[in-house]
XYZ file of C-alpha atoms in Angstrom:
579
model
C 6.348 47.987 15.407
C 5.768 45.652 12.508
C 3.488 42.215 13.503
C 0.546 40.290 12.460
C -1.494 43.172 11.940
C -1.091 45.769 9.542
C 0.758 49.178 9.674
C -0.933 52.299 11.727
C -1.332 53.796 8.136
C -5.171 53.578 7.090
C -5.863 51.434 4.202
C -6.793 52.498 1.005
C -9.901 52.060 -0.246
C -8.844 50.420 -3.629
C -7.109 47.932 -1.996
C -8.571 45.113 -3.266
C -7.871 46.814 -6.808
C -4.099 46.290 -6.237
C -2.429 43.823 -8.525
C -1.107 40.411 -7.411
C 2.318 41.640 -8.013
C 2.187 44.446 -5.156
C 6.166 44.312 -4.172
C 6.724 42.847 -0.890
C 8.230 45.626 1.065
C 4.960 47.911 0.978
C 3.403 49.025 4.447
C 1.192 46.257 3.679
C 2.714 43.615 4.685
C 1.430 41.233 7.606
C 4.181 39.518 9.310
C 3.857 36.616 11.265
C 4.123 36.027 15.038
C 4.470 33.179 17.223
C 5.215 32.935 20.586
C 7.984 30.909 20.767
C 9.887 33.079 18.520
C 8.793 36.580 19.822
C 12.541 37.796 20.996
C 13.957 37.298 17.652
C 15.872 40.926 16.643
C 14.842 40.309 13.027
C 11.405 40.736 11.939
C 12.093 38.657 8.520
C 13.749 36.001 10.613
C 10.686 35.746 13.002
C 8.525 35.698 10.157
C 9.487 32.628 8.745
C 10.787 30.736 12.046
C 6.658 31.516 12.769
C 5.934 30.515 9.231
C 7.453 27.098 9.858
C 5.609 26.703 13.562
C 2.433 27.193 12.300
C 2.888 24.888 9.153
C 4.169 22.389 12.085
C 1.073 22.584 14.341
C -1.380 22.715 11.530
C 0.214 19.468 9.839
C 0.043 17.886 13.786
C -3.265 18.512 13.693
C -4.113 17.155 10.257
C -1.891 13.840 11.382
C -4.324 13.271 14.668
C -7.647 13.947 12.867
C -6.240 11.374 10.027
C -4.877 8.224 12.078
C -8.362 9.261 14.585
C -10.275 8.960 11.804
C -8.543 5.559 10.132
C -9.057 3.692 13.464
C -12.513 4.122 13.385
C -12.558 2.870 9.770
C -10.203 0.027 10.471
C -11.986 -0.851 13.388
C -15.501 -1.385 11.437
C -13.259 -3.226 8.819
C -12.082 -5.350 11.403
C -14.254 -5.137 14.247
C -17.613 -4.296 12.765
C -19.924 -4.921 16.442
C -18.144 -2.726 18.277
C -17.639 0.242 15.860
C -20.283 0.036 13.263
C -20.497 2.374 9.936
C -22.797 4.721 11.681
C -20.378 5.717 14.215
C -17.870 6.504 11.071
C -20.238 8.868 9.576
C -20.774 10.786 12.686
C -17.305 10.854 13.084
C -17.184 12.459 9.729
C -20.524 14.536 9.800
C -18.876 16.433 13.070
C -15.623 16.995 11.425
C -17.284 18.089 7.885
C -19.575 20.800 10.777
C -15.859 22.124 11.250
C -14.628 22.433 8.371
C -18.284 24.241 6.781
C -17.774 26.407 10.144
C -14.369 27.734 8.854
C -15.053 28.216 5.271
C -17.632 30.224 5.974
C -15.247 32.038 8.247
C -13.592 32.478 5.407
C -15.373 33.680 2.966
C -17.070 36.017 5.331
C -14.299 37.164 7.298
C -10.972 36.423 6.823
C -11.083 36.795 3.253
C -12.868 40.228 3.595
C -10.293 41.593 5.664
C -8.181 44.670 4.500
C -5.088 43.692 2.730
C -6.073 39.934 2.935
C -5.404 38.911 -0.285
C -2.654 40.795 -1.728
C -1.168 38.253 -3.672
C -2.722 35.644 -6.316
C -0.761 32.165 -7.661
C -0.932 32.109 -10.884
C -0.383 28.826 -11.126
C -2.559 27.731 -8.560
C -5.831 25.951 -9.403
C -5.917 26.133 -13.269
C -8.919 25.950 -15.265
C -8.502 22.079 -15.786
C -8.606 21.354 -12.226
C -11.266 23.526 -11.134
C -12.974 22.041 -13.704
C -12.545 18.866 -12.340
C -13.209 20.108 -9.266
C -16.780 21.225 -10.232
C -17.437 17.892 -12.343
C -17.302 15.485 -9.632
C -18.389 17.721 -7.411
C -21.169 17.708 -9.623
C -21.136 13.597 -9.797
C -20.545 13.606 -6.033
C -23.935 15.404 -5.165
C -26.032 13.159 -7.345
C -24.239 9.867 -5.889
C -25.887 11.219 -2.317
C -29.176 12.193 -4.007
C -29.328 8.379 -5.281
C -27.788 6.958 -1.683
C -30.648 9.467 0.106
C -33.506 7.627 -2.288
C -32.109 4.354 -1.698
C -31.770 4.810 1.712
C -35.701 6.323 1.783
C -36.651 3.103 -0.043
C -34.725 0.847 2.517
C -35.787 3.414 5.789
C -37.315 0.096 7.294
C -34.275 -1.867 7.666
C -31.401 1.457 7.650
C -30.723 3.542 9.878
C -31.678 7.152 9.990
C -28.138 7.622 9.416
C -27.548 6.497 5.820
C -30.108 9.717 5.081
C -28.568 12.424 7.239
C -24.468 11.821 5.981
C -25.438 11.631 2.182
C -27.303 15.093 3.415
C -24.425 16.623 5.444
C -22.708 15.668 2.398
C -24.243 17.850 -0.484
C -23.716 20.823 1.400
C -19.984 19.925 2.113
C -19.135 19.362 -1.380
C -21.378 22.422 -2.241
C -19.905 24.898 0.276
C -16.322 23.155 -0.802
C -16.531 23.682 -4.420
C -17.896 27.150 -4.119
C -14.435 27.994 -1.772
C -11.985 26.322 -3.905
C -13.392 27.611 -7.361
C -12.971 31.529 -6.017
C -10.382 31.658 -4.036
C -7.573 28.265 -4.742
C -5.240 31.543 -6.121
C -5.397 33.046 -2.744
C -1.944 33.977 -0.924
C -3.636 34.679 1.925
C -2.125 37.104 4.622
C -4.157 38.053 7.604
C -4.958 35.199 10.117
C -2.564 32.873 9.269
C -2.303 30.066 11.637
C -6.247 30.247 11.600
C -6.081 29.471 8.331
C -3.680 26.731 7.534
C -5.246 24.725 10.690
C -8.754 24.837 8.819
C -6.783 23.793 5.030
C -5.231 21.176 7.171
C -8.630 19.860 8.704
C -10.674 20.068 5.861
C -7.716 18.151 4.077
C -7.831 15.548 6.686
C -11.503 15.123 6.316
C -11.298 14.582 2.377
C -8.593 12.496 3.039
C -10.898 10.469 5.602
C -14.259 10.849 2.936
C -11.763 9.009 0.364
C -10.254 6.070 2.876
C -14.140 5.646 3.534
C -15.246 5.809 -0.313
C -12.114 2.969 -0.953
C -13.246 0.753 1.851
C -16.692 0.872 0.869
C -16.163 0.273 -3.097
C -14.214 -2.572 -1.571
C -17.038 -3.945 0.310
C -19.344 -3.378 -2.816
C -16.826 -5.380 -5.245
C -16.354 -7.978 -2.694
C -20.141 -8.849 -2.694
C -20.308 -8.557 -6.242
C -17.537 -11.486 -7.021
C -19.145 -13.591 -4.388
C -22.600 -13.394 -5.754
C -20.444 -14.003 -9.073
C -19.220 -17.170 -7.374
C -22.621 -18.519 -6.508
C -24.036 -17.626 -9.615
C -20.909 -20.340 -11.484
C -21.524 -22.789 -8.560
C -25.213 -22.972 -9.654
C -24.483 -23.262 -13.016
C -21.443 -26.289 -12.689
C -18.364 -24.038 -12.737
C -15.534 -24.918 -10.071
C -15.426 -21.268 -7.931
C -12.538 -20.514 -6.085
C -12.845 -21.591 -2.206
C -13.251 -18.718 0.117
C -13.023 -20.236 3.660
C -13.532 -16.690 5.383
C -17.076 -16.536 3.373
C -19.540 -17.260 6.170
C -23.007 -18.622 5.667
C -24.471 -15.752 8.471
C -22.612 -12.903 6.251
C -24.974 -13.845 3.397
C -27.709 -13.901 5.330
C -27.111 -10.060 6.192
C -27.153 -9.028 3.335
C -30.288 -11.042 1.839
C -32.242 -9.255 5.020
C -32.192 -5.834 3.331
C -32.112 -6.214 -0.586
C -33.842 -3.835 -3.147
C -37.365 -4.210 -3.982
C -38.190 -5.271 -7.467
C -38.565 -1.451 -8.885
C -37.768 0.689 -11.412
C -37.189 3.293 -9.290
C -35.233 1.512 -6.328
C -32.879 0.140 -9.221
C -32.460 3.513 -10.917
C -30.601 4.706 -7.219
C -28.827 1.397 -7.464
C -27.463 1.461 -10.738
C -26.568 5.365 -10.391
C -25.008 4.844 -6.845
C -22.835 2.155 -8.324
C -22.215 4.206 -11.642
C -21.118 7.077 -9.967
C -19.147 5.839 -6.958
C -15.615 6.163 -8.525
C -15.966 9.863 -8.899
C -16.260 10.404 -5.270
C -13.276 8.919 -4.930
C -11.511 11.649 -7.582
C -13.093 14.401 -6.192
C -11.866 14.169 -2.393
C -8.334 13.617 -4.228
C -8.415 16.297 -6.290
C -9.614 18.366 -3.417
C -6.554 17.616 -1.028
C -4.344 18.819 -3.961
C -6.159 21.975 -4.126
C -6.261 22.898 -0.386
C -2.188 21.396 -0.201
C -0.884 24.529 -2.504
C -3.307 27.227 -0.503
C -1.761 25.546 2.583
C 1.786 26.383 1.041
C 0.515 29.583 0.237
C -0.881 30.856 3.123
C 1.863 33.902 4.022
C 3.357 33.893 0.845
C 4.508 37.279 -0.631
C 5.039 36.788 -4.364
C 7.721 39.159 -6.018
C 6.828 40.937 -9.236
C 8.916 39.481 -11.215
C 7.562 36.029 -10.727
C 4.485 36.874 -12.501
C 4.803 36.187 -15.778
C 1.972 38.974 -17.561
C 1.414 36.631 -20.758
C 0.848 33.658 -20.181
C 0.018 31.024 -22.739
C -3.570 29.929 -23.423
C -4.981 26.563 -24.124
C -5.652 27.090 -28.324
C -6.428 23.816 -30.783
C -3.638 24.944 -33.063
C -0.773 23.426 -34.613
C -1.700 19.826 -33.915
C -3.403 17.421 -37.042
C -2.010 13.551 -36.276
C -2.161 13.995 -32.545
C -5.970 14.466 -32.459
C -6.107 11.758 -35.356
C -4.339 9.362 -33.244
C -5.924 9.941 -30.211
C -9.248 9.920 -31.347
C -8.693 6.710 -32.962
C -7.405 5.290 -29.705
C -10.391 6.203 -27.578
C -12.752 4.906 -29.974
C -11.570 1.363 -30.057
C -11.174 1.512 -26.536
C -14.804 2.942 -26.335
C -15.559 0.005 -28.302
C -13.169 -2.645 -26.539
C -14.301 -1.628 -23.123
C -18.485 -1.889 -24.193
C -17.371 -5.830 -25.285
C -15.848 -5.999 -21.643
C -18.424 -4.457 -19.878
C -21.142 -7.363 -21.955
C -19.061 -10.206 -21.219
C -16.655 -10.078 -18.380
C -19.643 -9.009 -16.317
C -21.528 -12.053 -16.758
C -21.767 -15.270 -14.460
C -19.102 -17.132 -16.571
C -16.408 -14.489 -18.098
C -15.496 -15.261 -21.770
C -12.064 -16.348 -22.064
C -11.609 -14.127 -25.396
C -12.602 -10.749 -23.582
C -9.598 -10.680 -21.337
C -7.876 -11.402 -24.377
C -9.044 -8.642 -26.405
C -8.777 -6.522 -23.584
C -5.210 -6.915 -22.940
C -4.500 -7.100 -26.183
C -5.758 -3.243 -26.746
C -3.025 -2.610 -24.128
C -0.283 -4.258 -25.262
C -0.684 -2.318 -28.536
C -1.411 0.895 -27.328
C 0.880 1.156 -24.105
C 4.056 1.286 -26.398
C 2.907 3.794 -28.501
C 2.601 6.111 -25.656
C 6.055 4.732 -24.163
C 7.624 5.899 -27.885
C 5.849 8.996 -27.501
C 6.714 10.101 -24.056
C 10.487 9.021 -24.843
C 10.604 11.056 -28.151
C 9.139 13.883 -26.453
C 11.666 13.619 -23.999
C 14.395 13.516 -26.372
C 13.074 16.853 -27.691
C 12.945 18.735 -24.582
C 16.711 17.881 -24.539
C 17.429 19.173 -27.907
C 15.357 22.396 -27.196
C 17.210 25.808 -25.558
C 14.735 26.679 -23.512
C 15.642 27.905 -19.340
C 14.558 25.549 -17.329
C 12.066 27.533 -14.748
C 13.694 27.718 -11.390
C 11.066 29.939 -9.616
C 9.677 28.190 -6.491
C 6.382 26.942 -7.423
C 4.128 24.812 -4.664
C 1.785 23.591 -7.380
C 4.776 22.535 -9.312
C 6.192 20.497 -6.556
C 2.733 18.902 -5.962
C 2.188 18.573 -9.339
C 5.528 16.140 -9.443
C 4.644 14.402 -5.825
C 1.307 13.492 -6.949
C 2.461 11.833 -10.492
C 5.233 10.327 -8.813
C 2.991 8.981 -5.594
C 0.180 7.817 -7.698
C 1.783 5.860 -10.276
C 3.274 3.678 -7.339
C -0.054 2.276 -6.979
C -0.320 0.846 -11.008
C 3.431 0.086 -11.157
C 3.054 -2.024 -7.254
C 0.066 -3.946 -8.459
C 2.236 -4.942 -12.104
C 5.197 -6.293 -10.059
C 2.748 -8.421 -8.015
C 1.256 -9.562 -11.247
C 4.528 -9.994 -12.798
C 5.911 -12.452 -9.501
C 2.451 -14.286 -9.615
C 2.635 -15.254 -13.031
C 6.410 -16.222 -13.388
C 6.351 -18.353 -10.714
C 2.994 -20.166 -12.230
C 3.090 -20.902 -16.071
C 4.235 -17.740 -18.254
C 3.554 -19.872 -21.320
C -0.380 -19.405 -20.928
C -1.450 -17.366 -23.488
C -3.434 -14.812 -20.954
C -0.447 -15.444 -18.876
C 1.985 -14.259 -21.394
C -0.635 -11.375 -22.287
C -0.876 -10.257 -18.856
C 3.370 -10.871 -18.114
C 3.160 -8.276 -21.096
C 1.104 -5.473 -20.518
C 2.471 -5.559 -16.686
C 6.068 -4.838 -18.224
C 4.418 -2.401 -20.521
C 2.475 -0.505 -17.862
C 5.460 -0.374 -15.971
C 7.796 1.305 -18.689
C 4.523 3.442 -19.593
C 4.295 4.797 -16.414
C 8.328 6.198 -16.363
C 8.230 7.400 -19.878
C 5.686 9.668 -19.258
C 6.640 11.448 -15.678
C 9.546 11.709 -17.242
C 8.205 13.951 -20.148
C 5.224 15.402 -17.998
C 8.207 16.624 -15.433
C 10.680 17.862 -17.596
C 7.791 19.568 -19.329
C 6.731 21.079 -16.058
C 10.083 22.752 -15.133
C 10.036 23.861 -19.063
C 9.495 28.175 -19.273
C 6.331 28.442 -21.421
C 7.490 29.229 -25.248
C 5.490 33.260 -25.719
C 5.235 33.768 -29.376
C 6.275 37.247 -30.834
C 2.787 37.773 -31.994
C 0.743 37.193 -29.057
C -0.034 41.161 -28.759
C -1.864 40.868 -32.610
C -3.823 37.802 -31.461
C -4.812 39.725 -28.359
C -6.085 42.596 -31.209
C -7.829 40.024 -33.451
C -9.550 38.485 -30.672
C -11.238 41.552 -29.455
C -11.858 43.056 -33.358
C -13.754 39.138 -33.909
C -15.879 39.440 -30.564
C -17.080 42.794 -31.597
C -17.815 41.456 -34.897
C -19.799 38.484 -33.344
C -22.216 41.402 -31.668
C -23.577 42.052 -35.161
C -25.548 39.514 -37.948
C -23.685 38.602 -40.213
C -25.162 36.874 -43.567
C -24.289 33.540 -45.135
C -21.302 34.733 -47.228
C -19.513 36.701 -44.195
C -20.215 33.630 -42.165
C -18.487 31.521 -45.327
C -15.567 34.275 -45.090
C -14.857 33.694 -41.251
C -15.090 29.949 -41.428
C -12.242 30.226 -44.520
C -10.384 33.054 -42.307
C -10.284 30.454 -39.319
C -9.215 27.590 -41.309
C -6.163 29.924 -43.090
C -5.285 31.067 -39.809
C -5.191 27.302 -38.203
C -3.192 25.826 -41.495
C -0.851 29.495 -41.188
C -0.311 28.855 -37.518
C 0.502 24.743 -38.089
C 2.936 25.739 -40.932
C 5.013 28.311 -38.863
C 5.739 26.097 -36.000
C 8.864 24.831 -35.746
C 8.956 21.199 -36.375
C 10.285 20.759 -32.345
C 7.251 22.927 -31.118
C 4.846 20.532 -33.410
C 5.976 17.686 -32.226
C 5.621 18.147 -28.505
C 2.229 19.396 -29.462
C 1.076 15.934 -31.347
C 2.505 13.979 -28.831
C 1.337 16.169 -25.613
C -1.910 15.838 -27.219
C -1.849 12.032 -28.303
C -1.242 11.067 -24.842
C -4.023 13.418 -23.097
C -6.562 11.736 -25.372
C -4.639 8.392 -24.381
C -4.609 8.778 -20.716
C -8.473 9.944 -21.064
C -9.243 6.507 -22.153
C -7.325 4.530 -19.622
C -8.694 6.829 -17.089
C -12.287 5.756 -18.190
C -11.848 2.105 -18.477
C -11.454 1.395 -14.749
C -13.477 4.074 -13.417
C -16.613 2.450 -14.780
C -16.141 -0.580 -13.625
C -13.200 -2.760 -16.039
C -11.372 -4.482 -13.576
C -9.560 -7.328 -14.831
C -6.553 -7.536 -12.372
C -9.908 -8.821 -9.906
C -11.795 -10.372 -12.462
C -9.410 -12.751 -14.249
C -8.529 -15.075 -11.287
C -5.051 -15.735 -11.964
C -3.412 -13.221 -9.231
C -6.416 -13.962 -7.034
C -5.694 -17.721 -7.131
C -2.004 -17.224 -6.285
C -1.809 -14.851 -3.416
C -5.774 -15.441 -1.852
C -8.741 -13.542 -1.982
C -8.414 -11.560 0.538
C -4.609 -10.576 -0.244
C -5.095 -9.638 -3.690
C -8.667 -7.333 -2.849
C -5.933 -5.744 -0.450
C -3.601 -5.263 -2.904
C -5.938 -3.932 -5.990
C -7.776 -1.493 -3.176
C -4.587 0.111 -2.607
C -3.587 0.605 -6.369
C -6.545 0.676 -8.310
C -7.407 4.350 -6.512
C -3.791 5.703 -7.313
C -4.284 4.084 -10.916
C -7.288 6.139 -11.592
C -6.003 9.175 -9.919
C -2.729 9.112 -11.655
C -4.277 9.121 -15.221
C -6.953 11.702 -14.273
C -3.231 14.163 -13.297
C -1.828 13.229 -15.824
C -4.392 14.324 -18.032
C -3.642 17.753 -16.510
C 0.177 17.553 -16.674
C -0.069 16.744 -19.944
C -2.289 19.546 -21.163
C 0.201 21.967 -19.115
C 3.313 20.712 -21.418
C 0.682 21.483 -24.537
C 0.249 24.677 -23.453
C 3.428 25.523 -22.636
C 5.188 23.820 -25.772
């Protein structure tokens, strides 16, 4: 009798050497079980009514541990003597115990198991977002090294606390990284509900680490403008009133400031510096575990896996890269100005000028880009790729879901400034590159979707490449001299100006502009991580709704902002590759 365990037959023992394409009607096969469903006749039919239960109950789980987890957060938010931060992180700590407790489970058990892993996604974590995993995993660990030195510095008036979570905390994102870099292709197959209960509780507990990250970068920005405030009080400017700022909340934080240093201010400036990307990582992380959640029991057919599949290559692209280039520079450039000025205790007027100026130009570009691009994937004959695809879906949920938070925060600039004087000339600048953003934002999911669902364009040649590529790497193995190295380099260049030349002009295109607007999206995604906020910093919003309104509101989107560009970054390089 078929059921969660595998057939009587003994295993192979190359059975880890089995392709990911095994078919799914092999002795193999682990079926799921659940209770509720065990007097089903069909064995497929209780297989995925048990499928669905233990998606259900995992997600249930994930749900508690989340609003559990935001009530202690709100409550030191709102209620900061009863729960204080301390009781958050061991809250956290206990929950990141658990989740280190199962993915070592994992990789020492579960995944070890005989016919565990028949299956891989290919499109599960790709190169870019393992990457990206790794890199602010990377950023991540150092932000706790700095918050553990600070915290050492400060020992006499912080608790024991601040040194333990920042330590709990390396090994999490260690442990983490290592799990999702080897095994976020994994259909798993043995174990199920076991498994998608610890994806769903180590998503809840990134989830939780981010909510946390927000709240405190909110705390951190909110005692920057008030220090901001005091600074222009001091020096004759009019500030803005804050009636909620209380004389006994300044005298916290005096009690506990950092020595004058070099070293305390080094693990200042690089906590502050690399804050954002804590925020990134736990996002990126959810997305990760989501599709091996969606995976977990999934038998992929063979002829679902697609055996060539396109690789990321610098070819056939010349005004894209130009373009791009050219736009990161200046905002490079534009953003250093900011950074100078904007930062100071009286803001230039001109800066927020410039600044929104370099978006008003540049945002339609990428609007005429995305819609062109769109345009073309009409006129192309390509199938549109029907195959279900989790990381597809998420892939579309995610650009959707986080460009809510940029185009939310444009409509409440949009209302603010309308109803005050539009004719301003930062008014009008800001009324602009609100609309702008706005349009932006639906040009491009448009073209980063429809790009998505796009089958990837397999040139007749690929097999010769393939041969080329192996004959050059065993040419690399032995010296060459100055004129053979003078030969390759003219090879390469013949072969990139052949390769440009035989693209169709549709293919090109979608190549400039895919590429255009990752270099694009780069830029805007760097701008705001490190630190250029000017829906906070100019005043006008602030003014209108109150301070404590519009910090709600720019919490909320200014995450989703950052997150969206980072995904779209990857979206975008998908539809390059694919093109």
């Amino acid at each position: 009798m078929l059921g969660s365990k595998a057939s009587r037959q003994k295993p192979c023992h190359h059975c880890k050497s089995r392709p990911a394409s095994a078919p799914a009607g092999t002795s193999t096969i682990h079926y799921e079980k659940f209770w509720l469903y065990r007097h089903c006749s069909s064995v497929q039919q209780r297989d995925r009514q048990a499928q669905k239960a233990g998606q259900l109950f995992s997600g249930l789980l994930a749900m508690n541990v989340v609003f559990l987890g935001s009530a202690f957060i709100s409550s030191v938010i709102f209620n900061h003597v009863a729960i204080t931060l301390a009781d958050v992180w061991i809250l956290l700590a206990i929950l990141k115990v658990f989740c280190l407790c199962w993915i070592t489970y994992y990789l020492l058990g579960t995944s070890r198991q005989p016919h565990a892993v028949l299956y891989r996604d290919s499109h599960a974590g790709p190169m870019w977002i393992r990457g990206s995993v790794l890199l602010f995993g990377t950023f991540s660990i150092l932000l706790n090294a700095f918050q553990i030195g600070y915290s050492s510095i400060l020992i006499h008036c912080k608790s024991r606390v601040e040194i333990v979570f920042p330590s709990i905390e390396i090994l999490f994102v260690c442990t983490q990284a290592f799990f999702l870099w080897h095994h976020s292709k994994d259909c798993i197959q043995v174990q199920h509900n076991i498994t998608r209960c610890g994806l769903m509780l180590t998503i809840a507990t990134n989830l939780l680490l981010w909510l946390l990250a927000v709240t405190n970068d909110t705390i951190h920005l909110e005692f920057e403008s008030q220090l901001r405030e005091v600074e222009q009080r001091f020096s004759g400017k009019a500030p803005l009133s804050l009636p909620w700022c209380r004389a006994d909340r300044g005298n916290e934080t005096t009690s506990c400031t950092c020595p004058n240093t070099t070293i305390c201010k080094v693990f200042q400036k690089g906590y502050i510096l690399l804050y954002p990307f804590n925020t990134e990582y736990c996002l990126v992380c959810c997305s990760v575990l989501y599709v091996m959640w969606k995976n977990v029991g999934r038998r992929i057919s063979h002829h679902h896996v697609s055996h060539v599949k396109p690789k990321f290559k610098l070819q056939g692209v010349v005004f894209g890269p130009l373009l791009g280039a050219t736009a990161v520079i200046i905002g490079i450039c534009v953003f250093m100005m900011y950074q100078i000025q904007a930062t100071g205790a009286a803001p230039n007027f001109q800066v927020f000028v410039m600044y929104y100026s370099y978006y008003i130009v540049l945002l339609p570009l990428m609007s005429v880009g995305a819609v062109i691009g769109t345009i073309i994937h009409a006129l192309e004959k390509r199938e549109l790729d029907t195959v279900k695809n989790p990381t597809r879906s998420l892939d579309v949920v995610l650009l959707m879901g986080a460009a809510l938070g940029q185009i939310g925060m444009s409509y409440f600039s949009i209302v603010a400034i309308v109803a005050t004087d539009p004719r301003d000339l930062l008014n009008s600048l800001i009324l602009s590159y609100s609309v702008l953003l706005i349009f932006q934002n639906i040009t491009q999911n448009v073209f980063i979707i429809d790009g998505l669902h796009r089958q990837p364009i397999i040139s007749p040649g690929i097999e010769e490449e393939a041969k080329e590529e192996q004959n050059h790497e065993a040419s690399d193995q032995r010296r060459v001299s100055m004129l053979e190295l003078g030969e390759e380099i003219r090879k390469a260049s013949l072969s990139y100006i052949h390769s440009y030349s035989h693209l169709s002009w549709k293919r090109r295109a979608l190549k400039e502009i895919s590429f255009f607007l990752v270099l694009c999206n780069i830029i805007l995604w760097v701008m705001p991580t490190f630190g250029a906020h000017p829906v906070f910093e100019n005043g006008l919003e602030k003014a209108f709704y109150g301070y404590s309104t519009w910090f709600a509101i720019v919490n909320f989107g200014l995450p989703l902002s950052v997150f969206y560009r980072m995904h779209s970054v990857g979206g975008l390089l998908e539809v390059y590759v694919t093109a």
